Coordinates of C-alpha atoms in Angstrom, one line a residue:
X5 CA 124.6 145.7 103.0
X6 CA 120.8 146.2 102.8
X7 CA 121.2 149.6 104.5
X8 CA 123.8 150.6 101.9
X9 CA 121.6 149.5 99.0
X10 CA 118.7 151.4 100.5
X11 CA 120.8 154.5 100.9
X12 CA 122.0 154.3 97.3
X13 CA 118.4 153.7 96.1
X14 CA 117.3 156.8 98.0
X15 CA 120.2 158.8 96.6
X16 CA 119.2 157.7 93.0
X17 CA 115.6 158.7 93.6
X18 CA 116.6 162.1 95.0
X19 CA 119.2 162.6 92.2
X20 CA 116.6 161.5 89.5
X21 CA 114.0 163.8 91.1
X22 CA 116.5 166.7 90.9
X23 CA 117.3 166.0 87.3
X24 CA 113.6 165.8 86.4
X25 CA 112.8 169.0 88.3
X26 CA 115.7 170.8 86.6
X27 CA 114.6 169.6 83.2
X28 CA 111.0 170.5 83.9
X29 CA 112.1 173.9 85.1
X30 CA 114.2 174.5 82.0
X31 CA 111.3 173.4 79.8
X32 CA 108.9 175.9 81.4
X33 CA 111.5 178.6 81.3
X34 CA 112.0 178.0 77.6
X35 CA 108.3 178.2 77.0
X36 CA 108.0 181.4 79.1
X37 CA 110.9 183.1 77.3
X38 CA 109.4 182.1 73.9
X39 CA 106.1 183.6 75.0
X40 CA 107.7 186.7 76.2
X41 CA 109.7 187.1 73.0
X42 CA 106.5 186.6 71.0
X43 CA 104.7 189.3 73.1
X44 CA 107.6 191.7 72.7
X45 CA 107.6 191.1 68.9
X46 CA 103.9 192.0 68.7
X47 CA 104.4 195.1 70.8
X48 CA 107.3 196.2 68.6
X49 CA 105.3 195.6 65.5
X50 CA 102.5 197.8 66.9
X51 CA 105.0 200.5 67.7
X52 CA 106.4 200.4 64.2
X53 CA 102.9 200.4 62.7
X54 CA 102.0 203.3 64.9
X55 CA 105.0 205.2 63.7
X56 CA 104.1 204.4 60.1
X57 CA 100.5 205.6 60.6
X58 CA 101.8 208.7 62.4
X59 CA 104.0 209.5 59.4
X60 CA 101.4 208.3 56.9
X61 CA 98.6 211.0 57.4
X62 CA 96.8 210.2 54.1
X63 CA 99.1 208.3 51.8
X64 CA 96.8 208.5 48.7
X65 CA 96.5 212.3 49.1
X66 CA 100.3 212.5 49.6
X67 CA 101.1 210.4 46.5
X68 CA 98.6 212.2 44.4
X69 CA 100.0 215.6 45.5
X70 CA 103.5 214.5 44.7
X71 CA 102.5 213.2 41.3
X72 CA 100.8 216.5 40.6
X73 CA 104.0 218.4 41.5
X74 CA 106.0 216.0 39.3
X75 CA 103.7 216.5 36.4
X76 CA 103.9 220.2 36.7
X77 CA 107.7 220.0 36.9
X78 CA 107.8 217.9 33.8
X79 CA 105.6 220.3 31.9
X80 CA 107.8 223.2 32.8
X81 CA 110.9 221.1 32.2
X82 CA 112.2 221.4 35.7
X83 CA 113.8 217.9 35.7
X84 CA 115.4 218.2 39.1
X85 CA 112.1 218.9 40.9
X86 CA 110.5 216.0 38.9
X87 CA 113.2 213.6 39.8
X88 CA 113.3 214.6 43.5
X89 CA 109.5 214.3 43.7
X90 CA 109.5 210.9 42.2
X91 CA 112.2 209.7 44.6
X92 CA 110.3 211.1 47.5
X93 CA 107.0 209.4 46.5
X94 CA 108.8 206.0 46.0
X95 CA 110.6 206.4 49.4
X96 CA 107.4 207.2 51.3
X97 CA 105.6 204.3 49.6
X98 CA 108.3 201.8 50.6
X99 CA 108.6 203.2 54.2
X100 CA 104.9 203.2 55.0
X101 CA 103.9 199.7 53.7
X102 CA 104.4 196.3 55.4
X103 CA 106.9 197.2 58.1
X104 CA 106.8 193.8 59.7
X105 CA 108.1 191.6 56.8
X106 CA 111.4 190.6 55.5
X107 CA 112.6 191.9 52.2
X108 CA 115.5 191.2 49.8
X109 CA 118.7 193.2 50.3
X110 CA 118.2 194.5 46.7
X111 CA 114.9 196.2 47.9
X112 CA 116.6 197.8 50.8
X113 CA 119.3 199.1 48.5
X114 CA 116.7 200.5 46.1
X115 CA 115.3 202.4 49.1
X116 CA 118.7 203.6 50.1
X117 CA 119.3 204.9 46.6
X118 CA 116.0 206.8 46.7
X119 CA 116.9 208.2 50.1
X120 CA 120.3 209.3 48.8
X121 CA 118.8 210.9 45.8
X122 CA 116.6 213.0 48.1
X123 CA 119.5 214.0 50.4
X124 CA 121.8 214.7 47.5
X125 CA 119.6 217.6 46.4
X126 CA 120.2 219.1 49.9
X127 CA 123.9 218.3 50.4
X128 CA 125.1 218.3 46.8
X129 CA 128.7 217.3 46.4
X130 CA 129.1 217.3 50.2
X131 CA 127.5 213.9 50.4
X132 CA 128.6 210.7 48.6
X133 CA 127.4 207.1 48.9
X134 CA 129.3 203.9 48.2
X135 CA 128.0 200.3 48.3
X136 CA 130.3 197.3 48.0
X137 CA 130.1 193.6 48.7
X138 CA 132.5 190.9 49.8
X139 CA 132.0 187.1 49.4
X140 CA 129.5 185.6 47.0
X141 CA 128.3 188.9 45.6
X142 CA 125.7 187.1 43.4
X143 CA 123.9 185.8 46.5
X144 CA 123.9 188.9 48.7
X145 CA 121.2 190.9 46.8
X146 CA 118.7 188.0 47.1
X147 CA 119.2 187.4 50.8
X148 CA 116.4 188.6 53.2
X149 CA 116.8 191.1 56.0
X150 CA 114.2 193.0 58.1
X151 CA 112.6 195.8 56.2
X152 CA 114.0 199.3 57.1
X153 CA 117.3 197.9 58.5
X154 CA 119.6 200.1 56.4
X155 CA 117.8 203.5 56.0
X156 CA 117.6 204.4 59.7
X157 CA 121.3 203.7 60.0
X158 CA 122.2 205.7 56.9
X159 CA 120.0 208.5 58.1
X160 CA 121.8 208.5 61.4
X161 CA 125.2 208.7 59.7
X162 CA 124.0 211.6 57.5
X163 CA 122.4 213.8 60.2
X164 CA 124.6 212.9 63.2
X165 CA 127.9 212.4 61.5
X166 CA 128.2 214.2 58.1
X167 CA 125.9 217.2 58.6
X168 CA 128.0 218.4 61.5
X169 CA 131.2 217.9 59.6
X170 CA 133.1 220.6 57.7
X171 CA 133.7 219.6 54.1
X172 CA 132.7 216.5 52.1
X173 CA 131.3 213.4 53.8
X174 CA 130.9 209.8 52.6
X175 CA 128.7 206.9 53.7
X176 CA 129.9 203.4 52.8
X177 CA 127.7 200.3 53.1
X178 CA 129.8 197.2 53.1
X179 CA 128.3 193.7 52.9
X180 CA 130.3 190.6 53.9
X181 CA 128.8 187.1 53.4
X182 CA 130.5 184.4 55.5
X183 CA 129.6 180.8 56.0
X184 CA 127.0 181.5 58.7
X185 CA 126.4 185.3 58.8
X186 CA 125.6 188.3 56.8
X187 CA 127.6 191.2 58.1
X188 CA 126.7 194.8 57.1
X189 CA 128.9 197.7 58.1
X190 CA 127.6 201.3 57.5
X191 CA 130.5 203.7 57.9
X192 CA 130.8 207.4 57.7
X193 CA 133.7 209.8 57.9
X194 CA 131.7 212.3 60.1
X195 CA 132.4 213.8 63.5
X196 CA 132.3 210.6 65.4
X197 CA 131.2 210.4 69.0
X198 CA 133.0 210.6 72.4
X199 CA 133.8 207.4 74.3
X200 CA 131.2 207.8 77.1
X201 CA 128.4 208.4 74.5
X202 CA 129.6 205.3 72.5
X203 CA 129.8 203.1 75.6
X204 CA 126.3 204.1 76.8
X205 CA 124.9 203.4 73.3
X206 CA 126.5 200.0 72.9
X207 CA 125.5 199.0 76.4
X208 CA 121.8 199.9 75.6
X209 CA 122.0 198.0 72.3
X210 CA 123.7 194.9 74.0
X211 CA 121.0 194.8 76.7
X212 CA 118.3 195.4 74.1
X213 CA 116.7 198.2 76.1
X214 CA 113.7 199.4 74.2
X215 CA 113.6 203.0 73.1
X216 CA 110.6 205.0 71.8
X217 CA 112.9 207.8 70.7
X218 CA 112.9 208.7 67.0
X219 CA 115.7 210.4 65.1
X220 CA 114.7 213.0 62.5
X221 CA 111.3 211.3 62.1
X222 CA 112.8 207.9 61.2
X223 CA 112.9 204.6 63.1
X224 CA 115.6 204.7 65.8
X225 CA 118.6 202.5 65.5
X226 CA 117.6 200.9 68.9
X227 CA 114.3 199.9 67.3
X228 CA 116.2 198.2 64.4
X229 CA 118.4 196.4 66.9
X230 CA 115.5 195.3 68.9
X231 CA 113.6 193.9 65.9
X232 CA 116.7 192.0 64.8
X233 CA 117.2 190.4 68.2
X234 CA 113.5 189.5 68.5
X235 CA 113.4 187.9 65.1
X236 CA 116.7 186.1 65.2
X237 CA 118.0 186.0 68.7
X238 CA 120.3 187.9 71.0
X239 CA 123.5 186.8 69.2
X240 CA 122.5 189.1 66.4
X241 CA 122.1 192.9 66.3
X242 CA 124.0 196.1 66.2
X243 CA 127.4 197.1 67.6
X244 CA 129.0 200.5 67.0
X245 CA 132.6 201.7 66.8
X246 CA 133.4 205.4 66.6
X247 CA 136.4 207.7 66.9
X248 CA 135.9 211.4 67.5
X249 CA 136.8 213.5 64.5
X250 CA 137.2 210.4 62.3
X251 CA 133.9 208.8 61.9
X252 CA 131.6 205.9 62.9
X253 CA 131.1 202.3 61.9
X254 CA 127.7 200.7 62.6
X255 CA 128.1 196.9 62.4
X256 CA 125.0 194.8 61.8
X257 CA 125.1 191.0 62.3
X258 CA 122.4 188.9 60.7
X259 CA 121.8 185.3 59.9
X260 CA 121.7 184.1 56.4
X261 CA 118.1 184.0 55.3
X262 CA 117.4 182.9 51.8
X263 CA 113.6 183.0 52.0
X264 CA 111.2 185.1 54.0
X265 CA 109.3 181.9 54.9
X266 CA 112.4 180.7 56.9
X267 CA 111.5 183.2 59.7
X268 CA 108.1 183.1 61.4
X269 CA 107.0 185.6 64.0

């Protein structure tokens, strides 16, 4: 009987030790993963800031130059040039400043409208933009998302989908507010992409493989995806659906953030 009790006592000690070691290991793994995520976020911010600085050149000189062009256009009653210059200056100002902070959906949509104004002068009636919302449409504009989430995706749709398409093209930004998520779908009726390209892209996005590539001077979709995952976790991010000859849907899954103070770096 004593041998049995001693054996059970030893088993409990061993079992308890294993539980403690497992808990301790999990604790340190969590700390290490948190530290790694924090380091990755800092690196990504530096990359974004570098891209901004690279595109910035001398912002005051740029803004002053654009304002001079706009003034000359107004004097000579060339309204189209004045309007395009104003949209371009506003777009640059938004893009260059404070890349690392969250902004309301309404601010992102203002930037998209400026971007569309600029591209509309190039594409004319070949390009149209539609924005719609589903759910509590009064709440959506005031929710916070990472700055420059939408524009790189729309830019990708324009230059890789619609520009290569014969005839008119449309970009649709569709917001869906659920109980726990803010879902954003950016769709185009462009040329689409072949299955192998789509699978490779989605695999890279799912595994959060960093990319230093830029598309047409903007921040790459992979960078947007990486920022989302680092800010909110791996369950959020970007997934793409595409059919050759029909178009592409870029699906962005985000948490519901009602204040920029809810998320800390």
